[in-house]
Every structure is written in structure tokens, then in C-alpha cells.
């Protein structure tokens, strides 16, 4: 249940250890965000809203999850880094660290031991494929997944990256839900 | 008439045949001279009107035309020619006479000779004429405005020469230029061997329109910098060339060419003009065309009065009759005297005579020599071109009509010494042609005698005439005739070489344009790739933030707004990707694949797409039996097909039909996408491959579909052809190379894979 993206009021009650009536009351008063299934009165609560509700009200997160996915976001553009931090942290299933240079990325992979590196191809100091190779050459990081994001879709460059050890590729701009899905899928595939 | 590929000499023959039609000179030349501004200034307008009226009254067709024109614009009926001239004004009369007389030799009962739409053609010519005169006024060209107007009006007259003489071949040229979206002159050279530039030059030469107009006709496709600085009429040539591009870009009429011969930039610069001048000119041009089109009988909605058309016909008949009478009379007055013959021969010649002219006069001269004898009979004159290995011959029949034919010479025919004098025709021809097979049935030479024309130790040609023709007189004049023939041959070769050179320099310019286009595309590709990095990052932030806001939105309305922002960010990114693909297409991975399967896959992907017509439009597939496998990049071909289906669906009335077949040779696979929509007119068709051009105004899709499809298909060694007519729907055909027969088996798994990065959107 903890990996679900959308919850029913019953499921939310279970996660929060509250009664379903309480959840419905909070939903209807707007304290707990969500939407109604089109064409019916059923209430649905996105994970982001549920996490926010639990944090706002000091409800223990135990019911939600225990093992978070460790994500290292590497991009020289601070707006992109911030976007990922917002998206991943509000989701609740992830623990996030960030780097803006290839050098920092190298240092952080050693310290933070991420499950997955979300890597921009164009970095100010060293290129993405060098970062890929550095990670692949470290036996301790053999299970670390690499998801490359880039503004370009040149098939030749993509081939290069695959050879250097990248696991998957996403083009900017992206759908944030499918990025999250992709991250989870890659980490689970280990 | 001749069909198929023709040579420069044949062209002279064609132009000569046209010359038998009633031509420009008499009436038009007279009116031109009378109405020139100097004369009008000197003798006064009313005097000029009187004289012009007198000249025009002699030409019934013109008089009828002018009366009809004057009545079309006058409020009260105009009944006399002088009233018509007065009502229309000298300027208008002059223009009307010119335009009427110039096109008259080509007016037939069929308005689409050789597939050329005469009305659209003359509208184009008229547009160029007006544009040329405006341009000349603007740059203060020191040439009479009417001369410039005439140059513009006749700049494409070679097209009429070719379409009149070779209607079938010419219709093919027009169709090819149309479906390949190309320049007509290229196809004329490919299919006929000669383009309208050269043909038009020859006609202008015969009509004595003057060297300035001749050059404007001949060189108006040349790029500005290739027009020799030493050419006295360079400015006029440029003015006409620029007027031509202007008429093309304003879509005035239709010249048969889908694209202008060159870009206007170089010409605009060379004439010292700027963008502002050009747009001012364009506006004035529209104005003038609107107000003058009816004057020339070319307004879109009107048809000429039937009586006027039949009068034109009748006067053409009269003209031909007069020509025949003239020849007849000349024959009657002939005496079999060498001196008279030579002086006749000299009379028939001028410094401008072409090789066929000379041959015909030669044959006539000998025909006259034998005319008094009971045998009478046919006369043949021929000219040898050792370099090209051909013999051009004219046969003058008993009825005085001339027949032309080109024969191939046997190898080394002229290299084995000179022929003996007065040998038998069979012997001489056998030596020249190898055998008499080609000759048999064309001319009867059994009763003739052969006389070679030799000068300076070279065999230039000869004459075959009845035995009774006075041998002595022939011998006496043979030397002089051979000399003349030799000189004319040399000159016509020099002419041909200069024409070929002009063609070559044009080809060079086209190659250069193609190179420039390739460079532009490469630069565009780099730019788009760079832009991909730079623009997609902020777009990812915009789109990502909008998606977060959508998740947190309280109302459906807000959710929709944020979704729209995210979608539009994605759309910008798609445009950049498209541009990059267009400028820098991925290398095709060529392999054999089943064309029918590719069609049905493309159809499925269309039906499940978010295209607005995806659900409402039916897509049928028809596959012929035994279609060979296609040899190309399957992924790219499918992308092209999806694009074409989407295009077809957008303009269809609900049905798109896909088909796969093999061409006759079975060397190509044809994939067709047909819709039952409105079809395209020539204007739209001409711009079909222009990036970002779209006929769908509201909510239009990106206009890269067809240009991109063309680029991909050509990258795969294929061709793309559009066939469309208003009201009849559109068929786009993709022609791909076919694979060897066994290629598909054993390779079937391989070509199903589609490589390339997956995308996250």
C-alpha cells in the first residue's frame, strides 16, 4: 500500500490510523486535499496530499513507509534541481540529495550511496558519460541505477551514454508522474 | 511533327514551321512605330489616332477586338474603330495590339495546347510585363517602357513554341514539373533536349524583336551575377528576371513552373533596389493588373466574344493562304539560269538565316532549276554535321511543301575522302548512312542525281535533284553554295555552343543553390540542437511546476489551466524536436520489410493517436497481390506514413485509402495515401513542400509534415509525389526501392525492432 499514488478514504484511514469518518470530515472541510472521481461522489486522495496532511498534523509516517528510495539529483540548473526536490520530497517515498557539478556528484555518490542517480547530461565541469563511467567502475556502486535527463535526443549520443553505463533516458520537458514511475521501476529492477 | 528529344537544328525547323503562321510583324510593328511617344509628341495625338485607325481598320480581327474591348468598358455602344481608339486611348490600344498580335500565332481552337493553360499562362506573362515596366520606371532604365513591357510579355514565349510543336512531349514536361514541384526548364531539357529559353530566343530572332528582347527571353533564368557585364541589355534582362520572380511570388497566373527559376535577392541588389521598393512595387502591380486585365481579355471571369475568336481564325487562314501564294508565284517566275539561281539564293538569305533556312533555299533553288522539265520531281538538300554524326535533310515535295528529317551518319562516313562529282544518289547516301534503310520511304531518289557541296577540302552537304536539272549551272554555283553552307553550319554550331554554355552556367547556379540549401539546413540543424539543450531545460521547469500546481489545484477549472500550461510547454519542445529532425534527419537503417504490414501499423497508430480525426475518419487498406518487400528504414517510413495519414485525415471528408503496389518494372514499391477531400490548387501545391506552410488556418498543425516527409523519403533513396486537383482529393505516393525477392525471409524478426531513445513524455 505504501507505494500507491492515489488513496481511497478507507486506505488513508488505515495509513493514518484514524477512522474513515474523520478522514471524510477532513476531506470535506478542505484540510485533506484530493478530488472526487469524475461522474461519482467517491473521494480520492493523491499521495502528495496525504503526506502533507500527515506532516501538518504530526501523524507518524510509519504507516506510510519504511524503506525510502535514495535519489541523487545532478543538474547544473538550480531550477531543475529544486523542481526534483519538490516533486520527490512531497511524494514521501524518496530521500533526496543534490549536486550541481560532476565533481560534487562523484563525492556524493560515495557518501550518500544513492539507489539511483538522476543525471543531467550537460554539466559544467565533466560530461554525463564520465560520471556514468565513474559510477560503473566502482564495484561498491554496482546496484546504483543511472537515469539520464537531457534536452537533446541525439540517438548517437544516447548510444554513447548507454555504453558508458546509463540505464535509461528521459527527455526534458517530462511528465513528473512518469519520471517517478520510471525511478521506482528502475530501482525495483535491481 | 517531331516528338521525343530534338537537336538544335530541329529547333530551327520547328521555329520555321511556326513562322508560317500569321506573325507579329505587319500590323503590330506599324502600330508600335506610330504610337511611340516621340511620334505622338511630334505629330499630335489626334493625328496619331487617325493613322492608327487606318492601320487597324485593315485588320478585321484587331478591329473587332478593339470594338469589343471598347464596348466592354464604355457606357454607350461604340460602333466605329476610330471611336473605339478614342475611347480606349493610345496607350491602351498599343498594349492591346501588342498582346493580341504576340499571342495570335498560338491561338487555336484548343485553349490547352500541350497541356499549357493559355489563360493562366498569358496572365503570368502579363503580370511579368507590368512588373517589368514598373521596375524599369523605378530604376529609370533608359529603354522605352513599351519595349520593356513587350520583353516581359514575351519572356516565356518559348513555352508556346515547344507546346505548339511537341504537344505530347510538352504535356509530359508540364506534368513532370508539376508532380516534382520543379522548374519547367529542367524538365524541358531532360525530355525534349531544348528549353523554352532557347526556343523563345530563336523565335524572337525570326520575328526581329531585337537583340534586347532576344536576350531577355534567353537569359532571364540566369542568376544575376552570371549575366555578363559586357552585355548591353544586362539591366533589361535583370528587370525581366526580377519581374518573373515577382509574378511567381505574387502567384499571378501560372507559367507552368511550380517554382521561380531563381531567388530575387541577387537581382534586387544588382538593380540597386531594396525591400521597401519591392513591396511598393508589388502593391502597384496588383493595382495595375486589376485595372488592365479586362483590357487584355484575361480577367478571370470573362470569355472572348465568339465572333472575335472566329475572326482571328479566319485571318490566320488568310495569312497561310497568302504565304502559299507567295511561294507559288516565286516558283512560276524561275528561270533555269545559274546566275539567276544564285541571285535568288542570295535573296532568300540574310545574315540571320539559320541552317534550315539555308537548306530550304538551297532546295528551292535547285527545284526551280528542274521545274521546267517534264520530270519535275522532288529535291533533297542535306547538311552534314560530322561532329554530332548527323545529317539534316529537307525534301521539297512536288506540292512545294518542305519535309524535314535528321539521319544518323555511319561511323567515319565523312572521313574517307571527298565524293566524286555527280555520283549516283544511292552510292553517296549509302556511304554516308551505311545503309539506305532509314531513307527508304522518305524520299524517292531513283530518278535523281547527287551533287556534293565541297569547299576547302571538306564535304559540307549536298543536293539530290532530278537528272534534267542543268548540271553545268549546278557545278558553276556549287562552290559558292558550299561556302555558304559551311559558314552557316559554323555559325549555327557557335550559336548552339553559346546556348549550351548558358544552360551550363544555369545548372551551375542551381547546384550552388542546392549546396546553399544544404548548408542552411545544416546550420538550422546545429541551431535546433543547441536550442534543444537551452530551451528544453527552462521548459522542463515550466512544465514540471505547472504539473505540481495541477496536482494541488482545488477546482477542475484550475486543474485544466495548469494542464494547458504543461501541454503548451510540451508543444514548444515538440516543435524544436521536429525542426531538428527536419534539418538533421537520423541516418536511415536500411533493411527489407513488408510494405503492407508497415501500412497497417501506420494506420493503427493513427487510429489510436490523439489526432482530432483519429476516431471519425475511416482508413481503408488495399494491398495488391505479390508486392515485393521494400528496402528502406521501416521506422522512418512508418513515421512518414503516419504523417501523411494525419495530413490526409485533416483534409478528408471521412475516408482515407492506403494502398501498396509494385510498379511495372517491379523495382519499386509504391505506397499511396489518398483522401477524398477538397484537393489542392496549383498555388497550394507549389508551396506544399515549404516548411510551416499550411492551408489549415484555425488550429493548424505544425507545417513541417510534408517537407519532413519528403526529406526522409529522399534520404531513404525514394521519391515522394503529390497528385491533386481541386475537388478531386489528393494522392501522395511514396516510391521506395524494392528488395531482392528472398530478402524478407529470415530477416523478419530483425526489422521489427525500432531503435532510438525512448522518451519520457
CSV table of C-alpha atoms in Angstrom, one decimal, chain B residues 216-505:
chain,number,residue,atom,x,y,z
B,216,UNK,CA,15.7,39.0,-72.1
B,217,UNK,CA,13.9,35.9,-73.3
B,218,UNK,CA,17.1,33.8,-73.4
B,219,UNK,CA,18.8,34.8,-70.2
B,220,UNK,CA,16.0,35.6,-67.7
B,221,UNK,CA,16.7,32.4,-65.8
B,222,UNK,CA,20.4,33.2,-65.3
B,223,UNK,CA,21.5,34.2,-61.8
B,224,UNK,CA,22.2,37.9,-61.6
B,225,UNK,CA,26.0,37.5,-61.3
B,226,UNK,CA,26.1,35.2,-64.3
B,227,UNK,CA,24.7,37.8,-66.7
B,228,UNK,CA,27.8,39.2,-68.5
B,229,UNK,CA,28.7,42.8,-67.6
B,230,UNK,CA,29.6,43.3,-71.2
B,231,UNK,CA,26.0,42.6,-72.3
B,232,UNK,CA,24.4,45.9,-73.3
B,233,UNK,CA,21.0,44.8,-72.2
B,234,UNK,CA,22.0,43.3,-68.9
B,235,UNK,CA,19.8,45.7,-67.0
B,236,UNK,CA,16.7,44.7,-69.1
B,237,UNK,CA,17.5,41.0,-68.6
B,238,UNK,CA,17.6,41.6,-64.8
B,239,UNK,CA,14.4,43.6,-64.9
B,240,UNK,CA,12.6,40.8,-66.7
B,241,UNK,CA,14.1,38.2,-64.5
B,242,UNK,CA,13.1,40.0,-61.3
B,243,UNK,CA,9.6,40.7,-62.7
B,244,UNK,CA,9.4,36.9,-63.3
B,245,UNK,CA,10.2,36.1,-59.7
B,246,UNK,CA,7.8,38.8,-58.6
B,247,UNK,CA,4.9,37.3,-60.7
B,248,UNK,CA,5.8,33.9,-59.3
B,249,UNK,CA,5.8,35.0,-55.7
B,250,UNK,CA,2.6,37.0,-56.2
B,251,UNK,CA,1.0,33.9,-57.8
B,252,UNK,CA,-0.1,35.9,-60.8
B,253,UNK,CA,-1.3,33.4,-63.4
B,254,UNK,CA,0.6,30.2,-63.9
B,255,UNK,CA,3.7,29.8,-66.0
B,256,UNK,CA,3.8,26.0,-65.9
B,257,UNK,CA,6.7,26.2,-63.5
B,258,UNK,CA,6.0,25.4,-59.9
B,259,UNK,CA,8.9,27.4,-58.6
B,260,UNK,CA,10.6,30.6,-59.8
B,261,UNK,CA,13.9,29.9,-61.6
B,262,UNK,CA,15.9,31.8,-59.1
B,263,UNK,CA,15.7,33.8,-55.9
B,264,UNK,CA,15.1,37.6,-56.3
B,265,UNK,CA,17.8,38.7,-53.8
B,266,UNK,CA,20.7,38.9,-56.2
B,267,UNK,CA,18.6,40.7,-58.8
B,268,UNK,CA,17.2,43.2,-56.3
B,269,UNK,CA,20.7,44.0,-55.1
B,270,UNK,CA,22.1,44.3,-58.7
B,271,UNK,CA,19.4,46.7,-59.7
B,272,UNK,CA,20.0,48.9,-56.6
B,273,UNK,CA,16.6,48.2,-55.1
B,274,UNK,CA,15.6,47.5,-51.5
B,275,UNK,CA,12.8,45.6,-49.7
B,276,UNK,CA,10.7,48.7,-49.4
B,277,UNK,CA,10.8,49.3,-53.2
B,278,UNK,CA,9.8,45.7,-53.8
B,279,UNK,CA,6.7,45.8,-51.6
B,280,UNK,CA,5.7,49.2,-53.0
B,281,UNK,CA,6.1,47.7,-56.5
B,282,UNK,CA,4.1,44.6,-55.6
B,283,UNK,CA,1.2,46.8,-54.4
B,284,UNK,CA,1.2,48.9,-57.6
B,285,UNK,CA,1.4,45.8,-59.7
B,286,UNK,CA,-1.7,44.3,-58.2
B,287,UNK,CA,-3.5,47.6,-58.8
B,288,UNK,CA,-2.4,47.8,-62.5
B,289,UNK,CA,-3.3,44.2,-63.1
B,290,UNK,CA,-6.7,44.6,-61.7
B,291,UNK,CA,-7.5,47.6,-63.8
B,292,UNK,CA,-5.9,46.3,-67.0
B,293,UNK,CA,-6.7,42.6,-67.1
B,294,UNK,CA,-10.1,43.0,-68.8
B,295,UNK,CA,-8.4,45.2,-71.4
B,296,UNK,CA,-6.3,42.2,-72.4
B,297,UNK,CA,-9.2,39.8,-72.3
B,298,UNK,CA,-7.5,38.0,-69.4
B,299,UNK,CA,-9.8,38.9,-66.5
B,300,UNK,CA,-10.7,35.7,-64.6
B,301,UNK,CA,-14.4,35.6,-65.3
B,302,UNK,CA,-14.8,36.6,-68.9
B,303,UNK,CA,-14.6,34.8,-72.2
B,304,UNK,CA,-13.7,36.4,-75.5
B,305,UNK,CA,-16.6,37.2,-77.8
B,306,UNK,CA,-17.0,34.2,-80.2
B,307,UNK,CA,-17.1,36.4,-83.2
B,308,UNK,CA,-13.8,37.9,-82.4
B,309,UNK,CA,-12.2,34.5,-82.0
B,310,UNK,CA,-13.5,33.3,-85.3
B,311,UNK,CA,-12.3,36.4,-87.0
B,312,UNK,CA,-8.8,35.8,-85.6
B,313,UNK,CA,-9.1,32.2,-87.0
B,314,UNK,CA,-10.2,33.5,-90.4
B,315,UNK,CA,-7.4,36.0,-90.6
B,316,UNK,CA,-4.9,33.2,-89.7
B,317,UNK,CA,-6.2,31.1,-92.6
B,318,UNK,CA,-5.9,34.1,-94.9
B,319,UNK,CA,-2.3,34.6,-93.8
B,320,UNK,CA,-1.4,31.0,-94.6
B,321,UNK,CA,-3.1,31.2,-97.9
B,322,UNK,CA,-1.1,34.4,-98.7
B,323,UNK,CA,2.1,32.6,-97.8
B,324,UNK,CA,1.3,29.7,-100.2
B,325,UNK,CA,0.5,32.1,-102.9
B,326,UNK,CA,3.8,33.9,-102.5
B,327,UNK,CA,5.8,30.6,-102.8
B,328,UNK,CA,3.8,29.6,-105.8
B,329,UNK,CA,4.4,32.9,-107.5
B,330,UNK,CA,8.1,32.6,-106.8
B,331,UNK,CA,8.2,29.2,-108.4
B,332,UNK,CA,6.5,30.4,-111.6
B,333,UNK,CA,9.0,33.2,-112.2
B,334,UNK,CA,12.0,31.0,-112.0
B,335,UNK,CA,14.5,30.5,-114.9
B,336,UNK,CA,17.0,27.8,-115.1
B,337,UNK,CA,19.9,30.0,-115.1
B,338,UNK,CA,22.7,29.7,-112.6
B,339,UNK,CA,23.2,33.4,-112.2
B,340,UNK,CA,19.5,33.9,-111.5
B,341,UNK,CA,19.5,30.9,-109.2
B,342,UNK,CA,22.4,32.2,-107.2
B,343,UNK,CA,21.0,35.7,-107.0
B,344,UNK,CA,17.7,34.1,-105.9
B,345,UNK,CA,19.6,32.0,-103.4
B,346,UNK,CA,21.3,35.2,-102.1
B,347,UNK,CA,17.9,36.9,-102.0
B,348,UNK,CA,16.5,34.2,-99.9
B,349,UNK,CA,19.3,34.5,-97.4
B,350,UNK,CA,20.2,37.1,-94.8
B,351,UNK,CA,22.8,37.4,-92.2
B,352,UNK,CA,20.4,35.9,-89.7
B,353,UNK,CA,19.4,32.8,-91.7
B,354,UNK,CA,19.5,29.6,-89.8
B,355,UNK,CA,20.8,26.3,-91.2
B,356,UNK,CA,17.4,25.0,-92.1
B,357,UNK,CA,16.7,28.4,-93.8
B,358,UNK,CA,19.7,27.9,-96.0
B,359,UNK,CA,18.9,24.3,-96.7
B,360,UNK,CA,15.4,25.1,-97.8
B,361,UNK,CA,16.5,28.0,-100.0
B,362,UNK,CA,19.1,25.6,-101.5
B,363,UNK,CA,16.5,23.0,-102.2
B,364,UNK,CA,14.2,25.6,-103.7
B,365,UNK,CA,16.9,27.0,-105.9
B,366,UNK,CA,17.5,23.5,-107.4
B,367,UNK,CA,13.9,22.8,-107.5
B,368,UNK,CA,13.5,25.8,-109.7
B,369,UNK,CA,16.3,24.7,-111.9
B,370,UNK,CA,14.5,21.5,-112.6
B,371,UNK,CA,11.0,22.9,-112.7
B,372,UNK,CA,10.8,23.5,-116.4
B,373,UNK,CA,11.5,19.9,-117.2
B,374,UNK,CA,8.7,17.3,-117.5
B,375,UNK,CA,10.1,15.1,-114.8
B,376,UNK,CA,9.7,17.9,-112.2
B,377,UNK,CA,10.2,15.8,-109.1
B,378,UNK,CA,11.5,16.0,-105.6
B,379,UNK,CA,14.6,17.8,-104.5
B,380,UNK,CA,16.6,16.9,-101.4
B,381,UNK,CA,19.2,19.2,-99.8
B,382,UNK,CA,21.3,18.0,-96.8
B,383,UNK,CA,23.9,19.3,-94.4
B,384,UNK,CA,26.4,17.1,-92.7
B,385,UNK,CA,27.4,17.6,-89.0
B,386,UNK,CA,30.4,15.2,-88.7
B,387,UNK,CA,30.9,16.2,-85.0
B,388,UNK,CA,27.4,15.2,-83.9
B,389,UNK,CA,27.3,12.4,-86.5
B,390,UNK,CA,24.0,13.6,-88.0
B,391,UNK,CA,22.6,14.7,-91.4
B,392,UNK,CA,19.9,17.2,-91.5
B,393,UNK,CA,17.9,16.9,-94.7
B,394,UNK,CA,15.0,18.7,-96.3
B,395,UNK,CA,12.8,17.3,-99.0
B,396,UNK,CA,10.9,19.7,-101.2
B,397,UNK,CA,7.8,17.8,-102.5
B,398,UNK,CA,6.1,18.4,-105.8
B,399,UNK,CA,3.5,20.4,-104.0
B,400,UNK,CA,6.1,22.8,-102.7
B,401,UNK,CA,5.9,21.6,-99.1
B,402,UNK,CA,9.1,21.0,-97.2
B,403,UNK,CA,9.7,17.9,-95.1
B,404,UNK,CA,12.5,17.6,-92.5
B,405,UNK,CA,14.4,14.7,-91.1
B,406,UNK,CA,17.6,14.1,-89.2
B,407,UNK,CA,19.6,11.0,-90.0
B,408,UNK,CA,22.4,9.3,-88.1
B,409,UNK,CA,25.7,9.1,-90.0
B,410,UNK,CA,27.6,5.9,-90.4
B,411,UNK,CA,30.9,5.8,-88.4
B,412,UNK,CA,33.6,7.7,-90.2
B,413,UNK,CA,31.3,8.5,-93.1
B,414,UNK,CA,32.9,11.8,-94.0
B,415,UNK,CA,36.5,10.9,-93.2
B,416,UNK,CA,37.2,8.8,-96.3
B,417,UNK,CA,38.0,11.4,-98.8
B,418,UNK,CA,35.6,13.5,-101.0
B,419,UNK,CA,32.9,12.1,-103.1
B,420,UNK,CA,33.1,12.1,-106.8
B,421,UNK,CA,31.0,14.7,-108.6
B,422,UNK,CA,27.6,13.8,-109.9
B,423,UNK,CA,27.7,10.3,-108.5
B,424,UNK,CA,24.6,8.3,-108.0
B,425,UNK,CA,22.5,9.3,-105.0
B,426,UNK,CA,22.3,5.7,-103.7
B,427,UNK,CA,26.1,5.4,-103.7
B,428,UNK,CA,26.6,8.7,-101.9
B,429,UNK,CA,23.9,8.1,-99.3
B,430,UNK,CA,25.0,4.5,-98.8
B,431,UNK,CA,28.4,5.9,-97.9
B,432,UNK,CA,27.0,8.5,-95.6
B,433,UNK,CA,24.3,6.5,-93.8
B,434,UNK,CA,25.8,3.0,-94.0
B,435,UNK,CA,22.5,1.7,-95.5
B,436,UNK,CA,19.5,3.2,-97.2
B,437,UNK,CA,17.0,1.6,-94.8
B,438,UNK,CA,16.3,4.8,-93.0
B,439,UNK,CA,15.9,6.7,-96.2
B,440,UNK,CA,13.5,4.3,-97.9
B,441,UNK,CA,10.0,5.5,-98.0
B,442,UNK,CA,11.0,9.1,-97.1
B,443,UNK,CA,12.3,10.4,-100.4
B,444,UNK,CA,12.4,8.9,-103.9
B,445,UNK,CA,15.9,9.3,-105.2
B,446,UNK,CA,15.9,6.8,-108.1
B,447,UNK,CA,15.3,9.5,-110.7
B,448,UNK,CA,17.8,11.9,-109.1
B,449,UNK,CA,21.4,12.8,-109.3
B,450,UNK,CA,23.7,13.6,-106.4
B,451,UNK,CA,25.7,16.8,-106.3
B,452,UNK,CA,28.1,17.1,-103.3
B,453,UNK,CA,28.8,20.6,-101.9
B,454,UNK,CA,32.5,20.7,-101.2
B,455,UNK,CA,34.6,23.6,-100.1
B,456,UNK,CA,38.0,23.9,-98.6
B,457,UNK,CA,38.6,20.2,-98.9
B,458,UNK,CA,35.5,19.4,-96.7
B,459,UNK,CA,32.2,17.8,-97.5
B,460,UNK,CA,29.6,20.1,-96.1
B,461,UNK,CA,26.5,18.7,-97.7
B,462,UNK,CA,24.8,18.1,-101.0
B,463,UNK,CA,21.8,18.2,-103.2
B,464,UNK,CA,19.8,15.4,-104.9
B,465,UNK,CA,17.7,16.7,-107.8
B,466,UNK,CA,16.1,15.3,-111.0
B,467,UNK,CA,18.5,14.4,-113.7
B,468,UNK,CA,17.2,17.1,-116.0
B,469,UNK,CA,18.4,19.8,-113.8
B,470,UNK,CA,21.2,21.6,-115.5
B,471,UNK,CA,24.4,20.0,-114.3
B,472,UNK,CA,26.6,22.8,-115.7
B,473,UNK,CA,24.9,25.5,-113.8
B,474,UNK,CA,24.9,23.5,-110.7
B,475,UNK,CA,28.6,22.9,-111.0
B,476,UNK,CA,29.1,26.6,-111.5
B,477,UNK,CA,27.4,27.6,-108.3
B,478,UNK,CA,28.4,24.6,-106.2
B,479,UNK,CA,31.5,26.3,-104.8
B,480,UNK,CA,29.6,29.3,-103.7
B,481,UNK,CA,26.8,27.3,-102.2
B,482,UNK,CA,29.2,25.0,-100.3
B,483,UNK,CA,30.9,28.0,-98.9
B,484,UNK,CA,27.6,29.5,-97.7
B,485,UNK,CA,26.5,26.2,-96.2
B,486,UNK,CA,29.8,25.8,-94.4
B,487,UNK,CA,29.6,29.3,-93.0
B,488,UNK,CA,26.1,28.8,-91.8
B,489,UNK,CA,27.0,25.5,-90.2
B,490,UNK,CA,29.8,27.0,-88.3
B,491,UNK,CA,27.7,29.9,-87.1
B,492,UNK,CA,24.9,27.6,-86.0
B,493,UNK,CA,27.4,25.5,-84.1
B,494,UNK,CA,28.7,28.6,-82.4
B,495,UNK,CA,25.1,29.5,-81.5
B,496,UNK,CA,24.5,26.1,-80.1
B,497,UNK,CA,27.7,26.2,-78.1
B,498,UNK,CA,26.8,29.5,-76.6
B,499,UNK,CA,23.3,28.3,-75.7
B,500,UNK,CA,24.8,25.2,-74.1
B,501,UNK,CA,27.2,27.4,-72.1
B,502,UNK,CA,24.3,29.4,-70.9
B,503,UNK,CA,22.5,26.2,-69.9
B,504,UNK,CA,25.6,25.0,-68.1
B,505,UNK,CA,26.0,28.2,-66.1
